[in-house]
Structures are given as structure tokens and as C-alpha cells.
mmCIF file of C-alpha atoms in Angstrom:
data_model
loop_
_atom_site.group_PDB
_atom_site.id
_atom_site.type_symbol
_atom_site.label_atom_id
_atom_site.label_comp_id
_atom_site.label_asym_id
_atom_site.label_seq_id
_atom_site.Cartn_x
_atom_site.Cartn_y
_atom_site.Cartn_z
ATOM 1 C CA GLN A 829 -7.563 2.413 14.383
ATOM 2 C CA ALA A 830 -9.376 -0.579 12.988
ATOM 3 C CA VAL A 831 -7.795 -4.001 12.637
ATOM 4 C CA VAL A 832 -7.991 -5.832 9.323
ATOM 5 C CA THR A 833 -7.696 -9.615 9.474
ATOM 6 C CA GLN A 834 -6.465 -12.099 6.880
ATOM 7 C CA GLU A 835 -5.563 -15.765 6.973
ATOM 8 C CA PRO A 836 -1.826 -15.956 7.827
ATOM 9 C CA SER A 837 -1.195 -18.705 5.309
ATOM 10 C CA LEU A 838 -2.983 -20.830 2.742
ATOM 11 C CA THR A 839 -1.938 -23.592 0.394
ATOM 12 C CA VAL A 840 -3.419 -24.366 -2.995
ATOM 13 C CA SER A 841 -2.609 -27.089 -5.495
ATOM 14 C CA PRO A 842 -1.543 -26.115 -8.999
ATOM 15 C CA GLY A 843 -4.708 -25.629 -11.035
ATOM 16 C CA GLY A 844 -6.785 -25.428 -7.890
ATOM 17 C CA THR A 845 -9.014 -22.709 -6.463
ATOM 18 C CA VAL A 846 -8.518 -20.789 -3.252
ATOM 19 C CA THR A 847 -10.285 -17.875 -1.589
ATOM 20 C CA LEU A 848 -8.498 -15.369 0.606
ATOM 21 C CA THR A 849 -10.602 -13.234 2.917
ATOM 22 C CA CYS A 850 -10.304 -9.830 4.548
ATOM 23 C CA GLY A 851 -12.306 -8.916 7.620
ATOM 24 C CA SER A 852 -12.715 -5.730 9.623
ATOM 25 C CA SER A 853 -12.827 -5.286 13.392
ATOM 26 C CA THR A 854 -15.519 -2.627 12.930
ATOM 27 C CA GLY A 855 -18.034 -4.982 11.304
ATOM 28 C CA ALA A 856 -18.929 -6.097 7.821
ATOM 29 C CA VAL A 857 -16.703 -4.998 4.960
ATOM 30 C CA SER A 858 -18.684 -2.985 2.424
ATOM 31 C CA ARG A 859 -18.054 -1.218 -0.870
ATOM 32 C CA GLY A 860 -17.469 1.912 1.194
ATOM 33 C CA HIS A 861 -14.234 0.350 2.432
ATOM 34 C CA ARG A 862 -13.017 0.234 -1.191
ATOM 35 C CA PRO A 863 -11.201 -3.079 -0.696
ATOM 36 C CA PHE A 864 -7.886 -3.503 -2.438
ATOM 37 C CA TRP A 865 -5.885 -6.678 -3.000
ATOM 38 C CA LEU A 866 -2.141 -6.495 -3.531
ATOM 39 C CA GLN A 867 0.393 -9.161 -4.395
ATOM 40 C CA GLN A 868 4.001 -9.023 -3.263
ATOM 41 C CA LYS A 869 6.791 -11.370 -4.239
ATOM 42 C CA PRO A 870 10.098 -11.539 -2.348
ATOM 43 C CA GLY A 871 12.329 -8.545 -2.902
ATOM 44 C CA GLN A 872 9.773 -6.718 -5.019
ATOM 45 C CA ALA A 873 7.456 -3.771 -4.539
ATOM 46 C CA PRO A 874 3.775 -4.651 -4.194
ATOM 47 C CA THR A 875 1.529 -4.890 -7.241
ATOM 48 C CA THR A 876 -2.148 -4.033 -6.983
ATOM 49 C CA LEU A 877 -4.394 -6.722 -8.436
ATOM 50 C CA ILE A 878 -7.887 -5.573 -7.453
ATOM 51 C CA TYR A 879 -9.396 -2.325 -6.196
ATOM 52 C CA ASN A 880 -12.869 -1.128 -5.192
ATOM 53 C CA VAL A 881 -13.918 -4.722 -4.428
ATOM 54 C CA ASP A 882 -13.736 -6.214 -7.906
ATOM 55 C CA ILE A 883 -12.060 -3.920 -10.411
ATOM 56 C CA LYS A 884 -8.984 -5.358 -12.089
ATOM 57 C CA HIS A 885 -6.022 -3.528 -13.521
ATOM 58 C CA SER A 886 -4.977 -4.268 -17.061
ATOM 59 C CA TRP A 887 -2.157 -6.475 -15.791
ATOM 60 C CA THR A 888 -4.299 -8.564 -13.435
ATOM 61 C CA PRO A 889 -4.551 -12.158 -14.650
ATOM 62 C CA ALA A 890 -8.140 -13.225 -15.344
ATOM 63 C CA ARG A 891 -7.820 -16.043 -12.809
ATOM 64 C CA PHE A 892 -7.982 -13.488 -9.975
ATOM 65 C CA SER A 893 -11.335 -12.037 -8.924
ATOM 66 C CA GLY A 894 -12.577 -9.909 -6.055
ATOM 67 C CA SER A 895 -15.911 -9.924 -4.234
ATOM 68 C CA LEU A 896 -17.718 -9.357 -0.964
ATOM 69 C CA LEU A 897 -18.491 -12.611 0.759
ATOM 70 C CA GLY A 898 -20.126 -13.177 4.125
ATOM 71 C CA GLY A 899 -19.254 -9.724 5.470
ATOM 72 C CA LYS A 900 -15.691 -9.858 4.232
ATOM 73 C CA ALA A 901 -13.787 -8.884 1.143
ATOM 74 C CA ALA A 902 -12.569 -11.895 -0.796
ATOM 75 C CA LEU A 903 -9.934 -12.631 -3.400
ATOM 76 C CA THR A 904 -10.515 -15.817 -5.368
ATOM 77 C CA LEU A 905 -7.805 -17.449 -7.412
ATOM 78 C CA SER A 906 -9.131 -19.991 -9.882
ATOM 79 C CA GLY A 907 -6.564 -22.169 -11.609
ATOM 80 C CA ALA A 908 -3.526 -21.402 -9.460
ATOM 81 C CA GLN A 909 -0.175 -21.181 -11.179
ATOM 82 C CA PRO A 910 3.261 -21.619 -9.597
ATOM 83 C CA GLU A 911 3.948 -17.915 -10.172
ATOM 84 C CA ASP A 912 1.008 -17.041 -7.914
ATOM 85 C CA GLU A 913 3.004 -18.069 -4.874
ATOM 86 C CA ALA A 914 3.371 -14.779 -3.002
ATOM 87 C CA ASP A 915 2.152 -12.667 -0.115
ATOM 88 C CA TYR A 916 -1.267 -11.109 -0.580
ATOM 89 C CA TYR A 917 -2.454 -8.039 1.294
ATOM 90 C CA CYS A 918 -5.865 -6.456 1.535
ATOM 91 C CA LEU A 919 -6.325 -2.760 2.206
ATOM 92 C CA LEU A 920 -9.442 -1.033 3.507
ATOM 93 C CA LEU A 921 -10.483 2.616 3.769
ATOM 94 C CA TYR A 922 -11.898 3.979 7.023
ATOM 95 C CA SER A 923 -13.206 7.481 6.240
ATOM 96 C CA GLY A 924 -9.756 8.928 5.698
ATOM 97 C CA PRO A 925 -7.184 6.514 7.130
ATOM 98 C CA TRP A 926 -6.389 3.260 5.350
ATOM 99 C CA VAL A 927 -5.486 -0.019 7.050
ATOM 100 C CA PHE A 928 -3.682 -3.031 5.624
ATOM 101 C CA GLY A 929 -4.360 -6.557 6.704
ATOM 102 C CA GLY A 930 -1.463 -8.597 8.017
ATOM 103 C CA GLY A 931 -1.117 -10.482 4.758
ATOM 104 C CA THR A 932 -1.671 -14.064 3.589
ATOM 105 C CA ARG A 933 1.256 -16.151 2.444
ATOM 106 C CA LEU A 934 -0.033 -18.288 -0.403
ATOM 107 C CA THR A 935 1.846 -21.447 -1.245
ATOM 108 C CA VAL A 936 1.188 -23.254 -4.520
ATOM 109 C CA LEU A 937 2.056 -26.868 -3.861
ATOM 110 C CA GLU B 814 5.662 5.763 -18.984
ATOM 111 C CA VAL B 815 4.592 6.358 -15.409
ATOM 112 C CA GLN B 816 7.479 6.352 -12.943
ATOM 113 C CA LEU B 817 7.764 6.977 -9.235
ATOM 114 C CA VAL B 818 11.252 7.246 -7.779
ATOM 115 C CA GLU B 819 11.813 7.554 -4.051
ATOM 116 C CA SER B 820 14.946 9.001 -2.485
ATOM 117 C CA GLY B 821 16.200 10.325 0.813
ATOM 118 C CA GLY B 822 16.436 7.142 2.841
ATOM 119 C CA GLY B 823 19.430 6.245 4.939
ATOM 120 C CA LEU B 824 20.730 5.572 8.425
ATOM 121 C CA VAL B 825 19.642 7.937 11.178
ATOM 122 C CA GLN B 826 19.880 7.861 14.949
ATOM 123 C CA PRO B 827 16.764 7.650 17.125
ATOM 124 C CA GLY B 828 15.295 11.113 17.539
ATOM 125 C CA GLY B 829 16.686 12.251 14.221
ATOM 126 C CA SER B 830 14.982 13.461 11.068
ATOM 127 C CA LEU B 831 14.838 12.520 7.405
ATOM 128 C CA ARG B 832 12.963 13.878 4.423
ATOM 129 C CA LEU B 833 11.860 11.396 1.801
ATOM 130 C CA SER B 834 11.067 12.482 -1.728
ATOM 131 C CA CYS B 835 9.109 10.778 -4.467
ATOM 132 C CA ALA B 836 9.619 12.136 -7.973
ATOM 133 C CA ALA B 837 6.791 11.394 -10.381
ATOM 134 C CA SER B 838 6.853 11.386 -14.156
ATOM 135 C CA GLY B 839 4.768 10.218 -17.071
ATOM 136 C CA PHE B 840 1.412 11.534 -15.842
ATOM 137 C CA THR B 841 -0.316 14.721 -14.683
ATOM 138 C CA PHE B 842 0.821 14.594 -11.083
ATOM 139 C CA SER B 843 -1.517 17.338 -9.848
ATOM 140 C CA ASN B 844 -4.571 15.193 -10.700
ATOM 141 C CA TYR B 845 -3.867 12.413 -8.216
ATOM 142 C CA TRP B 846 -3.896 11.669 -4.516
ATOM 143 C CA MET B 847 -0.626 10.131 -3.407
ATOM 144 C CA LYS B 848 0.199 7.664 -0.661
ATOM 145 C CA TRP B 849 3.216 6.637 1.403
ATOM 146 C CA VAL B 850 3.333 2.991 2.515
ATOM 147 C CA ARG B 851 6.088 1.319 4.518
ATOM 148 C CA GLN B 852 7.282 -2.184 5.211
ATOM 149 C CA ALA B 853 9.485 -3.084 8.153
ATOM 150 C CA PRO B 854 12.045 -5.834 7.511
ATOM 151 C CA GLY B 855 10.267 -9.177 7.283
ATOM 152 C CA LYS B 856 6.909 -7.618 8.121
ATOM 153 C CA GLY B 857 3.730 -6.654 6.293
ATOM 154 C CA LEU B 858 2.707 -3.467 4.565
ATOM 155 C CA GLU B 859 1.603 -0.460 6.597
ATOM 156 C CA TRP B 860 -0.179 2.583 5.191
ATOM 157 C CA VAL B 861 1.554 5.729 6.469
ATOM 158 C CA ALA B 862 -0.063 8.803 4.908
ATOM 159 C CA ASN B 863 -2.222 10.172 2.107
ATOM 160 C CA ILE B 864 -2.368 13.580 0.471
ATOM 161 C CA LYS B 865 -5.028 15.035 -1.784
ATOM 162 C CA GLU B 866 -4.233 16.667 -5.115
ATOM 163 C CA ASP B 867 -4.309 20.217 -3.687
ATOM 164 C CA GLU B 868 -2.998 19.335 -0.188
ATOM 165 C CA SER B 869 -6.398 20.197 1.317
ATOM 166 C CA GLU B 870 -6.685 16.752 2.916
ATOM 167 C CA LYS B 871 -3.963 14.740 4.612
ATOM 168 C CA TYR B 872 -4.302 11.596 6.694
ATOM 169 C CA TYR B 873 -1.826 9.687 8.825
ATOM 170 C CA VAL B 874 -1.580 6.401 10.633
ATOM 171 C CA ASP B 875 -1.829 6.999 14.395
ATOM 172 C CA SER B 876 1.751 5.907 15.068
ATOM 173 C CA VAL B 877 3.241 8.780 13.047
ATOM 174 C CA LYS B 878 0.808 11.600 13.838
ATOM 175 C CA GLY B 879 2.664 14.634 15.144
ATOM 176 C CA ARG B 880 6.013 13.293 13.910
ATOM 177 C CA PHE B 881 5.596 12.867 10.134
ATOM 178 C CA THR B 882 4.315 15.393 7.633
ATOM 179 C CA ILE B 883 3.256 14.612 4.085
ATOM 180 C CA SER B 884 3.433 17.392 1.510
ATOM 181 C CA ARG B 885 3.682 17.848 -2.222
ATOM 182 C CA ASP B 886 4.912 20.285 -4.826
ATOM 183 C CA ASN B 887 2.838 19.946 -7.964
ATOM 184 C CA ALA B 888 5.204 22.241 -9.875
ATOM 185 C CA LYS B 889 8.023 19.775 -9.173
ATOM 186 C CA ASN B 890 5.868 16.656 -9.576
ATOM 187 C CA SER B 891 6.972 15.465 -6.180
ATOM 188 C CA VAL B 892 5.530 14.247 -2.909
ATOM 189 C CA TYR B 893 7.486 14.346 0.336
ATOM 190 C CA LEU B 894 7.482 12.746 3.762
ATOM 191 C CA GLN B 895 9.173 14.758 6.483
ATOM 192 C CA MET B 896 9.975 12.379 9.322
ATOM 193 C CA ASN B 897 10.943 13.814 12.711
ATOM 194 C CA SER B 898 11.557 12.229 16.104
ATOM 195 C CA LEU B 899 12.363 8.965 14.401
ATOM 196 C CA ARG B 900 12.105 5.745 16.371
ATOM 197 C CA VAL B 901 13.690 2.344 15.904
ATOM 198 C CA GLU B 902 10.267 1.021 14.906
ATOM 199 C CA ASP B 903 10.158 3.424 11.950
ATOM 200 C CA THR B 904 12.847 1.317 10.269
ATOM 201 C CA ALA B 905 11.326 0.192 6.984
ATOM 202 C CA VAL B 906 11.309 0.442 3.233
ATOM 203 C CA TYR B 907 9.138 3.424 2.344
ATOM 204 C CA TYR B 908 7.146 3.319 -0.881
ATOM 205 C CA CYS B 909 5.185 6.055 -2.590
ATOM 206 C CA ALA B 910 2.210 5.080 -4.701
ATOM 207 C CA ARG B 911 -0.248 6.797 -6.991
ATOM 208 C CA ASP B 912 -3.688 6.634 -5.469
ATOM 209 C CA SER B 913 -5.637 5.691 -8.558
ATOM 210 C CA GLY B 914 -6.355 2.094 -7.762
ATOM 211 C CA LEU B 915 -2.823 2.144 -6.338
ATOM 212 C CA ASP B 916 -1.764 1.441 -9.879
ATOM 213 C CA TYR B 917 1.851 2.580 -9.713
ATOM 214 C CA TRP B 918 4.438 2.136 -6.992
ATOM 215 C CA GLY B 919 8.013 3.211 -6.601
ATOM 216 C CA GLN B 920 10.740 0.726 -5.765
ATOM 217 C CA GLY B 921 11.102 2.075 -2.255
ATOM 218 C CA THR B 922 13.784 3.721 -0.143
ATOM 219 C CA LEU B 923 15.184 2.146 3.008
ATOM 220 C CA VAL B 924 15.117 4.069 6.264
ATOM 221 C CA THR B 925 17.128 2.604 9.122
ATOM 222 C CA VAL B 926 16.788 4.102 12.577
ATOM 223 C CA SER B 927 19.542 2.822 14.815
ATOM 224 C CA SER B 928 22.174 4.038 17.238
#
């Protein structure tokens, strides 16, 4: 099965902007992969922030946005808050099976 | 209110079996695909299996094919994961999720495979 790659860790300053990316071993990520972005805090179940590239759930803070960027899926956080410190996972569809990326640990510091 | 509640986890020896259940409420269960996702201790998320509304399509991660079976009972608003020939590496928290933008998740049930 395909391998989905994410940055293992990133750091952003409070109020700053950071972009997390999600690549695919099979080539460019497209809308057909229906990229998801999930947030997970310690000891909690994941929460889905973004699906189908750029669609937000009602609970997704406006400071999060999804896009396709340079052949990858991207999650941009603009105006980071301390509560955004968490693990972030992308998820891609491959004509039936789904594959998660390894996750990005985001530190707000 | 939408709720997903997993059950059936526990300690099992390698080679053993477990059946996980996910009870859904607060929505028309038969209208949604459902997923199982797992997370090994200290590790990332791993998609395990998907099932279509009418069970006509099911998909599995390669590592569980032939050992795990996903099923559902729309009359009981439940999705199941039958896990056979369990391995130490199947140790994880298992989550069910509604496959509509993955909008709702259960709190998970822990499966520990150990002798």
C-alpha cells in the first residue's frame, strides 16, 4: 500500500503561521485522494478538522485551512494558539483503502 | 446527539480472537459508511477497515486481510470488527468513526495481545 509522508515535527510561535504538508508515494496528491486533516491531543480521540481538501466542520476554528500545494495536501494554521499544540494526521484515499500519514507533532512555542 | 460507543476490547493471547462492537445512536446509521481506525501505544493512527452502508463494499489494510472481518447490523445500529489470529502488533486502541467527513468518533476500546 501507498506511503503517506508528513513532517515529523514543527514548531510555531504563538500568533504565527505554519503549514503542514502531506505527500503520497504514488505521486501528486489530488482531490481524488479526498485529503483529511485530523488533530489529536494527548489521551483524546482524534478530531477531524478538514476533509475533501478544504472543507471544514462546524467546530473547526477559522484559523485552520486546507489546500493542495505543490503536489501535496496542506494544512495551514494562521494565528497559532497554545491550544493548537497537538499531533496532526493527514489521511488519503487510494481507490478503496485509506492510508494515514505518520503524523506531525506541532509545538506552539 | 450523535454517539459512537465501542466495546469488546480486552487482553487476549497471540492467536486468539476478539469481536469489537460499535453502537451508534443519534443518526440514521444505515445511511453511512463506517470505519475502524486503530492506534498502537505511543504510535500514529492506522486505518483498519471500511464498510459501505449495505455491506456491499468492504476494504481492509493489508496487515489484517484474511484475519479481520468488518460487518454491520443496521437493525441494531452497530458495526463490528471480528479479529482472529491476533498478533502482538495488533495491540492498540480501536476507534470506530462515521465516514461522513469522519465527523464523529468513539472514545475507543483497548485491545492488548500478549502472552
